[in-house]
């Protein structure tokens, strides 16, 4: 049995059952907050305290949520699959790591890191970021921002992701609406490389037709079942 090369893209839907709100569902984050204000460089320039409050609130929430069985199933797949697996997440929470995933790229950054606009250092940061917080690397005060990729900014490690997509034979998108590029274009890159493409989502709609196959249902149900299928197929 040839070694499989798998790329998995996850979105907010995989963390929904852990109590982390998605963005575009009716009770989602963008129904309560204006993304222009809290998720753009312009919004940060206009009102840094408002942006820091938004991400401080979300960072604190990480103390009261746990990875769910969907996160755990992907960590198991990484441990047991005969092949290479790259997990690319759009999520800024740390639930994949806490579930044991290792070969993981946070393409939109991480709540648990702070970025210095002076020296460019990205530092582990667990507490609130205050407007006057100092950079652990260069000491500059008032120059820290959440290490999160905002709209209009280039996501992280795109070259590595692109390389993996051109080599993969299976691409799986889990719990993402496919509303935001460049992540929403990965399915085409994988298809162009001849990969089988599968979507897992509570409701396979919108971009579902761009996939070869779909599995519909809550992530905590469909992801463990899907992982079982892959492991039994790859022997
Ligand atoms: N199980 C599986 N899928 C779910 C579940 C669940 N329990 N609950 C919701 N979903 C699905 C929804 O059907 C939707 O397709 O998760 C998806 C969430 O979509 P979005 O809220 O648009 O989140 P996402 O696709 O991750 O957003 C992409 O947009 O706001 C920016 O930077 C932010 O990384 C984010 C990016």
mmCIF file of C-alpha atoms and ligand atoms in Angstrom:
data_model
loop_
_atom_site.group_PDB
_atom_site.id
_atom_site.type_symbol
_atom_site.label_atom_id
_atom_site.label_comp_id
_atom_site.label_asym_id
_atom_site.label_seq_id
_atom_site.Cartn_x
_atom_site.Cartn_y
_atom_site.Cartn_z
ATOM 1 C CA UNK A 1 0.000 0.000 0.000
ATOM 2 C CA UNK A 2 1.614 3.295 -1.126
ATOM 3 C CA UNK A 3 2.248 5.891 1.560
ATOM 4 C CA UNK A 4 -0.502 8.503 1.383
ATOM 5 C CA UNK A 5 0.175 12.212 1.434
ATOM 6 C CA UNK A 6 -2.669 14.013 3.178
ATOM 7 C CA UNK A 7 -3.356 17.714 3.700
ATOM 8 C CA UNK A 8 -6.151 18.622 6.120
ATOM 9 C CA UNK A 9 -7.549 22.154 6.400
ATOM 10 C CA UNK A 10 -9.616 22.996 9.458
ATOM 11 C CA UNK A 11 -11.802 25.961 10.319
ATOM 12 C CA UNK A 12 -13.882 27.247 13.192
ATOM 13 C CA UNK A 13 -16.428 24.439 12.853
ATOM 14 C CA UNK A 14 -14.026 21.879 14.382
ATOM 15 C CA UNK A 15 -13.863 23.919 17.611
ATOM 16 C CA UNK A 16 -17.583 24.798 17.743
ATOM 17 C CA UNK A 17 -18.494 21.827 19.946
ATOM 18 C CA UNK A 18 -15.716 22.833 22.347
ATOM 19 C CA UNK A 19 -17.645 26.074 22.897
ATOM 20 C CA UNK A 20 -15.564 28.334 20.614
ATOM 21 C CA UNK A 21 -17.922 30.376 18.404
ATOM 22 C CA UNK A 22 -17.590 30.194 14.640
ATOM 23 C CA UNK A 23 -17.498 33.422 12.615
ATOM 24 C CA UNK A 24 -20.332 33.366 10.090
ATOM 25 C CA UNK A 25 -23.014 31.232 11.759
ATOM 26 C CA UNK A 26 -26.093 33.223 12.976
ATOM 27 C CA UNK A 27 -24.663 33.456 16.532
ATOM 28 C CA UNK A 28 -21.107 33.771 15.221
ATOM 29 C CA UNK A 29 -18.350 36.259 16.093
ATOM 30 C CA UNK A 30 -19.062 38.542 13.112
ATOM 31 C CA UNK A 31 -22.717 38.813 14.191
ATOM 32 C CA UNK A 32 -21.502 40.403 17.444
ATOM 33 C CA UNK A 33 -18.350 42.265 16.411
ATOM 34 C CA UNK A 34 -17.521 44.449 13.412
ATOM 35 C CA UNK A 35 -14.614 42.721 11.648
ATOM 36 C CA UNK A 36 -13.405 46.060 10.224
ATOM 37 C CA UNK A 37 -12.867 47.266 13.791
ATOM 38 C CA UNK A 38 -11.210 44.186 15.300
ATOM 39 C CA UNK A 39 -9.644 42.165 12.441
ATOM 40 C CA UNK A 40 -7.930 44.722 10.165
ATOM 41 C CA UNK A 41 -4.659 46.693 10.535
ATOM 42 C CA UNK A 42 -6.725 49.863 9.979
ATOM 43 C CA UNK A 43 -9.032 48.968 12.876
ATOM 44 C CA UNK A 44 -5.976 48.404 15.108
ATOM 45 C CA UNK A 45 -4.499 51.772 14.118
ATOM 46 C CA UNK A 46 -7.827 53.465 14.857
ATOM 47 C CA UNK A 47 -8.455 51.888 18.277
ATOM 48 C CA UNK A 48 -5.752 49.490 19.594
ATOM 49 C CA UNK A 49 -7.456 49.133 23.005
ATOM 50 C CA UNK A 50 -10.663 47.821 21.391
ATOM 51 C CA UNK A 51 -8.692 45.263 19.389
ATOM 52 C CA UNK A 52 -6.619 44.187 22.399
ATOM 53 C CA UNK A 53 -9.843 43.764 24.441
ATOM 54 C CA UNK A 54 -11.347 41.564 21.704
ATOM 55 C CA UNK A 55 -8.378 39.190 21.525
ATOM 56 C CA UNK A 56 -7.776 39.289 25.306
ATOM 57 C CA UNK A 57 -11.370 38.081 25.747
ATOM 58 C CA UNK A 58 -10.833 35.274 23.250
ATOM 59 C CA UNK A 59 -7.447 34.326 24.780
ATOM 60 C CA UNK A 60 -8.963 34.116 28.265
ATOM 61 C CA UNK A 61 -11.694 31.833 26.870
ATOM 62 C CA UNK A 62 -9.022 29.239 26.052
ATOM 63 C CA UNK A 63 -8.710 28.515 29.778
ATOM 64 C CA UNK A 64 -12.300 27.289 29.893
ATOM 65 C CA UNK A 65 -12.467 25.150 26.717
ATOM 66 C CA UNK A 66 -11.070 21.710 25.896
ATOM 67 C CA UNK A 67 -10.212 19.894 22.660
ATOM 68 C CA UNK A 68 -13.055 17.617 21.506
ATOM 69 C CA UNK A 69 -13.056 14.127 19.946
ATOM 70 C CA UNK A 70 -12.657 15.626 16.451
ATOM 71 C CA UNK A 71 -9.371 17.271 17.447
ATOM 72 C CA UNK A 72 -8.322 14.012 19.150
ATOM 73 C CA UNK A 73 -9.171 11.942 16.067
ATOM 74 C CA UNK A 74 -6.907 14.083 13.863
ATOM 75 C CA UNK A 75 -4.054 13.707 16.364
ATOM 76 C CA UNK A 76 -4.601 9.939 16.259
ATOM 77 C CA UNK A 77 -4.567 9.982 12.441
ATOM 78 C CA UNK A 78 -1.201 11.775 12.528
ATOM 79 C CA UNK A 79 0.197 9.116 14.894
ATOM 80 C CA UNK A 80 -1.164 6.048 13.114
ATOM 81 C CA UNK A 81 -1.489 6.804 9.388
ATOM 82 C CA UNK A 82 0.951 5.157 6.949
ATOM 83 C CA UNK A 83 1.977 8.356 5.221
ATOM 84 C CA UNK A 84 2.603 12.062 5.521
ATOM 85 C CA UNK A 85 -0.017 14.328 6.996
ATOM 86 C CA UNK A 86 0.010 18.103 7.245
ATOM 87 C CA UNK A 87 -2.665 19.821 9.329
ATOM 88 C CA UNK A 88 -3.296 23.423 8.274
ATOM 89 C CA UNK A 89 -5.650 25.344 10.524
ATOM 90 C CA UNK A 90 -7.289 28.719 10.071
ATOM 91 C CA UNK A 91 -8.081 28.637 13.802
ATOM 92 C CA UNK A 92 -6.096 30.738 16.250
ATOM 93 C CA UNK A 93 -7.088 28.582 19.256
ATOM 94 C CA UNK A 94 -4.639 25.971 20.613
ATOM 95 C CA UNK A 95 -7.008 23.008 20.655
ATOM 96 C CA UNK A 96 -5.191 21.006 17.938
ATOM 97 C CA UNK A 97 -1.906 21.168 19.868
ATOM 98 C CA UNK A 98 -3.651 20.330 23.141
ATOM 99 C CA UNK A 99 -5.179 17.274 21.437
ATOM 100 C CA UNK A 100 -1.673 16.144 20.407
ATOM 101 C CA UNK A 101 -1.346 17.295 16.779
ATOM 102 C CA UNK A 102 2.258 18.146 15.926
ATOM 103 C CA UNK A 103 2.688 18.611 12.165
ATOM 104 C CA UNK A 104 0.501 21.715 12.310
ATOM 105 C CA UNK A 105 0.513 25.137 10.625
ATOM 106 C CA UNK A 106 -1.495 28.064 12.068
ATOM 107 C CA UNK A 107 -1.871 29.981 8.827
ATOM 108 C CA UNK A 108 -3.862 32.786 10.555
ATOM 109 C CA UNK A 109 -1.632 33.019 13.627
ATOM 110 C CA UNK A 110 -2.223 32.125 17.275
ATOM 111 C CA UNK A 111 -4.051 33.668 20.226
ATOM 112 C CA UNK A 112 -1.224 32.443 22.454
ATOM 113 C CA UNK A 113 1.435 34.623 20.770
ATOM 114 C CA UNK A 114 2.197 38.351 20.620
ATOM 115 C CA UNK A 115 3.918 40.102 17.726
ATOM 116 C CA UNK A 116 6.244 43.097 18.165
ATOM 117 C CA UNK A 117 5.792 45.743 15.498
ATOM 118 C CA UNK A 118 9.296 47.077 16.246
ATOM 119 C CA UNK A 119 11.602 44.041 16.133
ATOM 120 C CA UNK A 120 9.159 41.612 14.469
ATOM 121 C CA UNK A 121 9.583 38.974 17.192
ATOM 122 C CA UNK A 122 6.678 36.597 17.849
ATOM 123 C CA UNK A 123 6.607 35.612 21.522
ATOM 124 C CA UNK A 124 4.549 33.130 23.523
ATOM 125 C CA UNK A 125 1.980 35.235 25.406
ATOM 126 C CA UNK A 126 -0.620 33.747 27.773
ATOM 127 C CA UNK A 127 -1.956 36.821 29.605
ATOM 128 C CA UNK A 128 -3.799 39.908 28.380
ATOM 129 C CA UNK A 129 -1.860 42.229 26.065
ATOM 130 C CA UNK A 130 -2.122 45.791 27.421
ATOM 131 C CA UNK A 131 -1.589 48.781 25.144
ATOM 132 C CA UNK A 132 1.673 49.463 27.018
ATOM 133 C CA UNK A 133 2.916 45.845 27.311
ATOM 134 C CA UNK A 134 6.634 45.379 26.572
ATOM 135 C CA UNK A 135 8.140 43.094 23.927
ATOM 136 C CA UNK A 136 9.944 40.112 25.592
ATOM 137 C CA UNK A 137 12.584 40.244 22.827
ATOM 138 C CA UNK A 138 13.464 43.937 22.370
ATOM 139 C CA UNK A 139 11.713 45.546 25.356
ATOM 140 C CA UNK A 140 9.815 48.083 23.248
ATOM 141 C CA UNK A 141 6.677 49.293 25.028
ATOM 142 C CA UNK A 142 3.296 49.747 23.354
ATOM 143 C CA UNK A 143 4.344 47.955 20.165
ATOM 144 C CA UNK A 144 2.753 44.565 20.748
ATOM 145 C CA UNK A 145 -0.228 43.258 18.784
ATOM 146 C CA UNK A 146 -1.941 39.847 18.828
ATOM 147 C CA UNK A 147 0.021 37.515 16.515
ATOM 148 C CA UNK A 148 -3.074 37.005 14.372
ATOM 149 C CA UNK A 149 -3.302 37.480 10.583
ATOM 150 C CA UNK A 150 -5.883 40.146 9.845
ATOM 151 C CA UNK A 151 -7.885 40.747 6.675
ATOM 152 C CA UNK A 152 -5.637 42.169 3.991
ATOM 153 C CA UNK A 153 -2.523 40.546 5.497
ATOM 154 C CA UNK A 154 -0.613 37.553 4.099
ATOM 155 C CA UNK A 155 -1.168 34.295 5.989
ATOM 156 C CA UNK A 156 1.822 32.411 7.414
ATOM 157 C CA UNK A 157 3.892 29.656 5.776
ATOM 158 C CA UNK A 158 2.058 29.824 2.460
ATOM 159 C CA UNK A 159 5.055 28.383 0.557
ATOM 160 C CA UNK A 160 5.116 25.232 2.688
ATOM 161 C CA UNK A 161 1.356 24.853 2.366
ATOM 162 C CA UNK A 162 1.501 25.345 -1.407
ATOM 163 C CA UNK A 163 4.274 22.746 -1.698
ATOM 164 C CA UNK A 164 2.281 20.198 0.312
ATOM 165 C CA UNK A 165 -0.859 20.821 -1.787
ATOM 166 C CA UNK A 166 1.001 20.137 -5.048
ATOM 167 C CA UNK A 167 2.220 16.802 -3.649
ATOM 168 C CA UNK A 168 -0.896 15.584 -1.787
ATOM 169 C CA UNK A 169 -3.136 12.713 -2.892
ATOM 170 C CA UNK A 170 -5.902 13.505 -0.395
ATOM 171 C CA UNK A 171 -7.184 16.953 0.632
ATOM 172 C CA UNK A 172 -9.778 17.237 3.384
ATOM 173 C CA UNK A 173 -11.534 20.434 4.540
ATOM 174 C CA UNK A 174 -13.211 20.259 7.963
ATOM 175 C CA UNK A 175 -15.599 22.816 9.498
ATOM 176 C CA UNK A 176 -14.817 25.739 7.236
ATOM 177 C CA UNK A 177 -17.206 27.775 5.069
ATOM 178 C CA UNK A 178 -14.614 28.414 2.370
ATOM 179 C CA UNK A 179 -15.327 32.153 2.570
ATOM 180 C CA UNK A 180 -11.775 33.416 2.994
ATOM 181 C CA UNK A 181 -8.882 33.219 0.531
ATOM 182 C CA UNK A 182 -6.233 31.956 0.148
ATOM 183 C CA UNK A 183 -7.529 28.975 2.240
ATOM 184 C CA UNK A 184 -10.685 28.768 0.116
ATOM 185 C CA UNK A 185 -8.530 28.134 -2.966
ATOM 186 C CA UNK A 186 -6.634 25.139 -1.555
ATOM 187 C CA UNK A 187 -9.208 22.671 -2.896
ATOM 188 C CA UNK A 188 -8.463 23.715 -6.457
ATOM 189 C CA UNK A 189 -4.694 23.504 -5.902
ATOM 190 C CA UNK A 190 -5.103 19.966 -4.538
ATOM 191 C CA UNK A 191 -7.424 18.919 -7.367
ATOM 192 C CA UNK A 192 -4.945 20.271 -9.906
ATOM 193 C CA UNK A 193 -2.362 17.944 -8.304
ATOM 194 C CA UNK A 194 -4.749 15.022 -8.868
ATOM 195 C CA UNK A 195 -5.751 14.675 -5.222
ATOM 196 C CA UNK A 196 -9.070 13.312 -4.017
ATOM 197 C CA UNK A 197 -10.913 16.135 -2.224
ATOM 198 C CA UNK A 198 -13.420 15.654 0.607
ATOM 199 C CA UNK A 199 -15.403 18.152 2.677
ATOM 200 C CA UNK A 200 -16.585 17.452 6.259
ATOM 201 C CA UNK A 201 -19.077 19.993 7.579
ATOM 202 C CA UNK A 202 -22.196 20.325 9.727
ATOM 203 C CA UNK A 203 -23.965 21.459 6.542
ATOM 204 C CA UNK A 204 -22.184 20.831 3.261
ATOM 205 C CA UNK A 205 -23.300 23.895 1.269
ATOM 206 C CA UNK A 206 -21.687 26.786 -0.629
ATOM 207 C CA UNK A 207 -18.325 25.467 -1.797
ATOM 208 C CA UNK A 208 -19.287 21.780 -1.307
ATOM 209 C CA UNK A 209 -19.696 21.284 -5.070
ATOM 210 C CA UNK A 210 -15.979 21.952 -5.501
ATOM 211 C CA UNK A 211 -15.177 18.681 -3.692
ATOM 212 C CA UNK A 212 -15.287 15.092 -4.944
ATOM 213 C CA UNK A 213 -17.121 13.929 -1.820
ATOM 214 C CA UNK A 214 -18.791 15.233 1.353
ATOM 215 C CA UNK A 215 -19.548 13.929 4.820
ATOM 216 C CA UNK A 216 -22.233 15.925 6.603
ATOM 217 C CA UNK A 217 -22.707 16.184 10.367
ATOM 218 C CA UNK A 218 -21.169 17.596 13.548
ATOM 219 C CA UNK A 219 -17.374 17.349 13.569
ATOM 220 C CA UNK A 220 -17.401 15.236 16.743
ATOM 221 C CA UNK A 221 -19.328 12.570 14.787
ATOM 222 C CA UNK A 222 -17.987 12.729 11.227
ATOM 223 C CA UNK A 223 -14.267 13.290 11.947
ATOM 224 C CA UNK A 224 -13.704 10.177 14.142
ATOM 225 C CA UNK A 225 -15.693 8.088 11.608
ATOM 226 C CA UNK A 226 -13.648 9.544 8.742
ATOM 227 C CA UNK A 227 -10.362 8.869 10.520
ATOM 228 C CA UNK A 228 -11.454 5.260 11.118
ATOM 229 C CA UNK A 229 -12.168 4.970 7.375
ATOM 230 C CA UNK A 230 -8.747 6.365 6.405
ATOM 231 C CA UNK A 231 -6.831 4.186 8.853
ATOM 232 C CA UNK A 232 -8.601 1.027 7.715
ATOM 233 C CA UNK A 233 -8.057 2.013 4.047
ATOM 234 C CA UNK A 234 -4.335 2.781 4.420
ATOM 235 C CA UNK A 235 -3.765 -0.394 6.434
HETATM 236 N N1 LIG B 1 -19.165 20.599 13.050
HETATM 237 C C1 LIG B 1 -18.711 20.783 11.759
HETATM 238 N N2 LIG B 1 -18.821 21.959 11.079
HETATM 239 C C2 LIG B 1 -19.440 22.978 11.734
HETATM 240 C C3 LIG B 1 -19.956 22.853 13.069
HETATM 241 C C4 LIG B 1 -19.782 21.595 13.715
HETATM 242 N N3 LIG B 1 -20.234 21.382 14.953
HETATM 243 N N4 LIG B 1 -20.525 24.054 13.429
HETATM 244 C C5 LIG B 1 -20.372 24.879 12.358
HETATM 245 N N5 LIG B 1 -19.732 24.234 11.347
HETATM 246 C C6 LIG B 1 -19.339 24.767 10.036
HETATM 247 C C7 LIG B 1 -20.333 25.761 9.433
HETATM 248 O O1 LIG B 1 -21.313 25.080 8.668
HETATM 249 C C8 LIG B 1 -19.404 26.619 8.553
HETATM 250 O O2 LIG B 1 -19.283 26.049 7.250
HETATM 251 O O3 LIG B 1 -18.138 25.487 10.233
HETATM 252 C C9 LIG B 1 -18.043 26.520 9.259
HETATM 253 C C10 LIG B 1 -17.611 27.788 9.976
HETATM 254 O O4 LIG B 1 -17.425 28.766 8.981
HETATM 255 P P1 LIG B 1 -16.879 30.219 9.398
HETATM 256 O O5 LIG B 1 -17.604 30.695 10.580
HETATM 257 O O6 LIG B 1 -16.914 31.029 8.141
HETATM 258 O O7 LIG B 1 -15.376 29.949 9.888
HETATM 259 P P2 LIG B 1 -14.084 29.684 8.987
HETATM 260 O O8 LIG B 1 -14.418 29.020 7.697
HETATM 261 O O9 LIG B 1 -13.097 28.999 9.861
HETATM 262 O O10 LIG B 1 -13.587 31.189 8.713
HETATM 263 C C11 LIG B 1 -12.406 31.383 7.960
HETATM 264 O O11 LIG B 1 -12.517 33.751 8.356
HETATM 265 O O12 LIG B 1 -13.203 35.240 9.920
HETATM 266 C C12 LIG B 1 -12.093 34.734 9.293
HETATM 267 O O13 LIG B 1 -9.854 34.517 10.029
HETATM 268 C C13 LIG B 1 -11.146 34.067 10.274
HETATM 269 O O14 LIG B 1 -10.047 31.916 10.133
HETATM 270 C C14 LIG B 1 -11.268 32.584 9.919
HETATM 271 C C15 LIG B 1 -11.677 32.618 8.461
#
